[in-house]
Coordinates of C-alpha atoms in Angstrom, one line a residue:
X1 CA -24.4 -13.2 -13.4
X2 CA -22.7 -10.7 -10.8
X3 CA -22.5 -7.4 -12.3
X4 CA -19.3 -5.1 -12.0
X5 CA -20.7 -3.0 -9.4
X6 CA -21.0 -6.3 -7.4
X7 CA -17.3 -6.3 -7.2
X8 CA -17.2 -2.5 -6.8
X9 CA -19.0 -3.3 -3.5
X10 CA -16.5 -5.2 -2.2
X11 CA -15.1 -2.0 -1.0
X12 CA -11.3 -3.3 -2.4
X13 CA -9.6 0.1 -1.7
X14 CA -6.0 1.0 -0.3
X15 CA -2.4 1.7 -1.3
X16 CA -0.4 -0.6 -3.8
X17 CA 1.8 -3.2 -1.9
X18 CA 0.0 -2.7 1.2
X19 CA -2.7 -4.5 3.2
X20 CA -5.9 -2.5 4.2
X21 CA -5.4 -0.6 7.5
X22 CA -7.4 -2.1 10.3
X23 CA -10.4 -0.6 11.5
X24 CA -10.2 0.7 15.1
X25 CA -13.0 0.2 17.5
X26 CA -14.5 2.6 20.0
X27 CA -12.8 0.7 22.9
X28 CA -9.5 -1.0 23.4
X29 CA -10.1 -4.6 22.7
X30 CA -9.2 -5.8 26.1
X31 CA -11.5 -3.4 27.7
X32 CA -14.3 -4.5 25.7
X33 CA -13.7 -8.1 26.3
X34 CA -13.3 -7.5 30.2
X35 CA -16.4 -5.6 30.2
X36 CA -18.3 -8.4 28.2
X37 CA -16.8 -11.1 30.5
X38 CA -17.9 -9.3 34.0
X39 CA -20.5 -11.4 35.7
X40 CA -24.2 -9.9 35.0
X41 CA -22.7 -7.3 32.7
X42 CA -24.9 -6.5 29.6
X43 CA -22.6 -4.8 26.8
X44 CA -24.5 -1.7 25.1
X45 CA -24.9 -1.8 21.1
X46 CA -22.5 1.1 21.0
X47 CA -19.5 -1.1 22.3
X48 CA -19.4 -3.0 19.1
X49 CA -20.0 0.1 16.5
X50 CA -17.1 1.1 14.6
X51 CA -16.7 4.4 13.1
X52 CA -13.4 5.2 12.0
X53 CA -11.8 5.2 9.4
X54 CA -14.5 5.9 7.3
X55 CA -14.6 4.4 3.8
X56 CA -13.6 6.5 0.9
X57 CA -16.3 7.3 -1.8
X58 CA -15.8 5.4 -5.1
X59 CA -18.4 6.2 -7.8
X60 CA -19.0 2.8 -9.6
X61 CA -19.0 2.4 -13.4
X62 CA -21.9 1.9 -15.5
X63 CA -22.0 -1.3 -17.9
X64 CA -18.5 -2.3 -16.9
X65 CA -16.9 1.1 -17.5
X66 CA -14.0 2.0 -14.7
X67 CA -15.0 3.2 -11.3
X68 CA -13.7 6.7 -9.8
X69 CA -10.6 5.3 -8.4
X70 CA -9.5 3.0 -11.2
X71 CA -6.6 3.3 -13.7
X72 CA -7.5 3.0 -17.2
X73 CA -5.3 0.6 -19.0
X74 CA -7.0 0.8 -22.3
X75 CA -9.7 3.7 -23.2
X76 CA -10.5 2.4 -26.6
X77 CA -8.1 4.9 -28.5
X78 CA -4.3 3.8 -27.8
X79 CA -1.9 1.7 -26.0
X80 CA -0.1 4.3 -24.3
X81 CA -0.2 2.3 -21.2
X82 CA 1.6 -0.4 -22.9
X83 CA 4.9 -1.5 -24.2
X84 CA 6.0 -4.6 -26.1
X85 CA 7.6 -6.9 -23.5
X86 CA 10.8 -8.0 -25.5
X87 CA 12.4 -4.5 -25.5
X88 CA 9.9 -2.2 -23.8
X89 CA 9.5 0.0 -27.0
X90 CA 5.8 1.1 -27.9
X91 CA 3.4 -1.6 -28.1
X92 CA 2.3 -1.9 -31.8
X93 CA -0.8 -4.2 -31.8
X94 CA -3.3 -2.5 -34.2
X95 CA -5.9 -0.5 -32.4
X96 CA -9.4 0.1 -34.3
X97 CA -13.2 0.8 -33.5
X98 CA -12.4 1.0 -29.8
X99 CA -10.5 -2.7 -29.4
X100 CA -7.0 -4.1 -30.0
X101 CA -6.0 -7.2 -31.4
X102 CA -3.0 -9.3 -31.1
X103 CA 0.1 -8.7 -33.4
X104 CA 1.6 -12.2 -32.9
X105 CA 4.6 -11.5 -34.8
X106 CA 5.2 -8.4 -32.6
X107 CA 5.4 -10.6 -29.6
X108 CA 3.5 -9.8 -25.9
X109 CA 2.7 -6.6 -24.4
X110 CA 2.9 -5.6 -21.0
X111 CA 1.7 -2.5 -18.8
X112 CA 4.3 0.5 -18.3
X113 CA 3.3 0.5 -14.6
X114 CA 4.2 -2.2 -12.1
X115 CA 1.4 -3.4 -9.7
X116 CA 1.2 -5.2 -6.3
X117 CA -2.3 -6.3 -5.2
X118 CA -5.2 -4.9 -7.4
X119 CA -8.7 -5.5 -8.7
X120 CA -8.5 -6.0 -12.7
X121 CA -11.4 -5.9 -15.2
X122 CA -10.5 -7.1 -19.0
X123 CA -12.7 -8.1 -21.8
X124 CA -11.5 -10.5 -24.7
X125 CA -12.9 -11.6 -27.6
X126 CA -12.5 -14.9 -29.7
X127 CA -13.1 -14.0 -33.6
X128 CA -15.9 -15.5 -35.2
X129 CA -14.8 -18.6 -37.8
X130 CA -11.9 -19.1 -35.1
X131 CA -9.9 -22.5 -36.4
X132 CA -8.0 -24.9 -34.7
X133 CA -8.5 -27.3 -31.6
X134 CA -7.4 -27.7 -28.0
X135 CA -4.8 -25.2 -27.2
X136 CA -4.4 -24.4 -30.9
X137 CA -7.7 -22.1 -30.6
X138 CA -7.6 -18.6 -29.7
X139 CA -4.9 -19.0 -27.1
X140 CA -3.7 -16.2 -25.3
X141 CA -3.1 -15.4 -21.7
X142 CA -3.1 -12.8 -18.9
X143 CA -0.1 -12.7 -16.8
X144 CA -1.1 -11.2 -13.7
X145 CA 2.4 -10.7 -12.8
X146 CA 5.2 -10.6 -15.4
X147 CA 8.3 -11.7 -13.7
X148 CA 10.6 -11.6 -16.7
X149 CA 10.9 -12.2 -20.8
X150 CA 8.8 -14.6 -22.7
X151 CA 6.2 -16.3 -20.8
X152 CA 7.9 -15.9 -17.4
X153 CA 5.1 -14.8 -14.5
X154 CA 1.5 -16.2 -13.5
X155 CA -0.6 -16.8 -16.4
X156 CA -4.7 -16.4 -16.2
X157 CA -5.4 -18.8 -19.3
X158 CA -7.4 -17.4 -22.4
X159 CA -8.6 -19.7 -25.0
X160 CA -11.4 -20.7 -26.8
X161 CA -13.3 -23.0 -24.6
X162 CA -16.6 -23.3 -26.0
X163 CA -17.1 -26.6 -27.3
X164 CA -13.0 -27.0 -27.5
X165 CA -11.5 -30.3 -25.1
X166 CA -8.4 -29.6 -24.0
X167 CA -6.5 -30.5 -20.3
X168 CA -8.8 -28.8 -17.8
X169 CA -5.8 -26.8 -16.3
X170 CA -5.4 -25.3 -19.5
X171 CA -8.8 -24.1 -20.5
X172 CA -10.3 -20.7 -20.2
X173 CA -10.4 -19.3 -16.7
X174 CA -7.7 -21.6 -15.4
X175 CA -4.4 -20.6 -13.4
X176 CA -2.5 -22.2 -16.3
X177 CA -1.1 -25.7 -15.5
X178 CA -2.1 -25.1 -11.9
X179 CA -5.9 -24.7 -11.0
X180 CA -8.7 -25.6 -13.5
X181 CA -11.7 -23.4 -13.2
X182 CA -14.5 -24.0 -11.0
X183 CA -16.8 -24.0 -13.9
X184 CA -16.8 -23.3 -17.7
X185 CA -18.4 -19.9 -18.2
X186 CA -17.3 -19.5 -21.8
X187 CA -19.6 -17.8 -24.1
X188 CA -19.6 -18.5 -28.3
X189 CA -17.1 -17.2 -30.6
X190 CA -17.6 -13.5 -31.6
X191 CA -19.1 -12.5 -28.1
X192 CA -17.4 -10.5 -25.6
X193 CA -16.0 -12.3 -22.4
X194 CA -15.0 -10.7 -18.9
X195 CA -12.5 -11.5 -16.8
X196 CA -12.9 -10.0 -13.2
X197 CA -9.7 -10.6 -11.3
X198 CA -8.6 -10.0 -7.5
X199 CA -5.0 -10.4 -7.0
X200 CA -2.6 -10.5 -3.9
X201 CA 0.8 -10.6 -4.9
X202 CA 3.4 -13.0 -3.1
X203 CA 5.5 -11.9 -0.3
X204 CA 9.2 -13.0 0.5
X205 CA 11.4 -12.9 3.3
X206 CA 14.7 -11.2 3.4
X207 CA 16.3 -14.4 2.3
X208 CA 14.0 -14.7 -0.6
X209 CA 12.0 -17.5 0.8
X210 CA 8.2 -17.1 0.4
X211 CA 6.5 -15.3 3.4
X212 CA 3.1 -16.0 1.9
X213 CA 2.0 -17.1 -1.7
X214 CA 0.2 -15.1 -4.2
X215 CA -3.6 -15.8 -4.2
X216 CA -6.3 -15.2 -6.9
X217 CA -10.0 -14.8 -7.4
X218 CA -11.5 -14.5 -10.9
X219 CA -15.0 -14.3 -12.2
X220 CA -15.6 -15.2 -15.8
X221 CA -18.5 -13.6 -17.3
X222 CA -19.5 -12.8 -13.8
X223 CA -19.1 -16.5 -12.8
X224 CA -16.9 -17.3 -9.9
X225 CA -14.0 -19.8 -11.4
X226 CA -11.0 -19.2 -8.8
X227 CA -11.9 -18.6 -5.4
X228 CA -9.0 -17.1 -3.4
X229 CA -6.8 -19.9 -5.0
X230 CA -3.1 -20.1 -3.7
X231 CA -0.8 -20.1 -6.3
X232 CA 2.3 -22.7 -6.1
X233 CA 4.6 -20.3 -8.0
X234 CA 4.9 -19.0 -11.6
X235 CA 3.4 -20.6 -14.6
X236 CA 5.6 -23.7 -15.4
X237 CA 4.7 -25.3 -18.8
X238 CA 7.0 -28.3 -18.0
X239 CA 7.5 -29.2 -14.4
X240 CA 6.3 -28.3 -10.9
X241 CA 5.9 -24.5 -10.2
X242 CA 7.9 -23.0 -7.3
X243 CA 8.8 -19.8 -6.1
X244 CA 12.3 -19.8 -6.9
X245 CA 13.0 -16.1 -7.4
X246 CA 11.9 -13.2 -5.1
X247 CA 10.3 -10.3 -6.8
X248 CA 8.2 -7.2 -5.9
X249 CA 5.7 -5.2 -7.9
X250 CA 5.4 -6.4 -11.4
X251 CA 3.9 -5.3 -14.9
X252 CA 0.9 -7.3 -16.0
X253 CA 1.2 -9.0 -19.4
X254 CA -0.7 -10.0 -22.3
X255 CA 0.2 -13.3 -24.5
X256 CA 1.1 -13.6 -28.2
X257 CA 0.8 -17.1 -28.4
X258 CA 2.2 -18.9 -31.5
X259 CA -0.9 -20.9 -32.2
X260 CA -2.1 -20.5 -36.0
X261 CA -5.7 -19.8 -35.1
X262 CA -6.9 -16.2 -36.0
X263 CA -5.7 -13.6 -33.4
X264 CA -7.8 -12.6 -30.4
X265 CA -8.8 -9.1 -29.6
X266 CA -9.3 -7.3 -26.1
X267 CA -11.1 -3.8 -24.9
X268 CA -12.0 -1.9 -21.6
X269 CA -9.1 -2.9 -19.3
X270 CA -8.8 -1.1 -15.8
X271 CA -7.3 -1.7 -12.6
X272 CA -7.7 -0.6 -8.8
X273 CA -4.6 -0.9 -6.9
X274 CA -5.3 -2.2 -3.5

């Protein structure tokens, strides 16, 4: 199982909505290339050493805790960083003992803040004694970018996929109705699951056409289940997904699914903007 410090070691730091600044070499590339191509010329080790910019220092968290540069979206005590998706009023999902639980009657919740590119950590749990089967068994979702009301956005599926058969692009770890997980890394009900996500938002041209699609990498319980997958568009329950509407930074949304099974719970949510 890959630990969270492994993700932290990836060095995914920068500014929201921007690609990381390119590192500078000690000599212009053209000069270095010309020197390397000179007949009989032996390059020195220093000519391929890079010293700036110096990566900033980030203190990793311990046992899944947030690193020093993260924004904590749930600290175990309140949902101050969240609102109800339907009307942007205060989130009313119940909080107790360091976790919060889906309130299906209230509807989904989303972050007050909007994000572009990021690294996300979120933990969730299917309750012991879960009932139902297929999609009606512990169903929820993490919308990596909410693009509107209801279930509009890009959904990373949450489901009890421990000994529960359903369509593979709808099981836990899937990009719903698009990409099945590479493996099923599900733990049994009652145990905490983790998602660690690296999300690159889509970019659009001035005319609204797609410049570059969204990309996502997901680790489920430390196991790679989505490997830099290029999304075809926002989640589409019926039909083929496509990028029909351009958008910028967006909230992250948690789904209150209407299936009749008991509600699931979440804890320890943090994000690093890239």
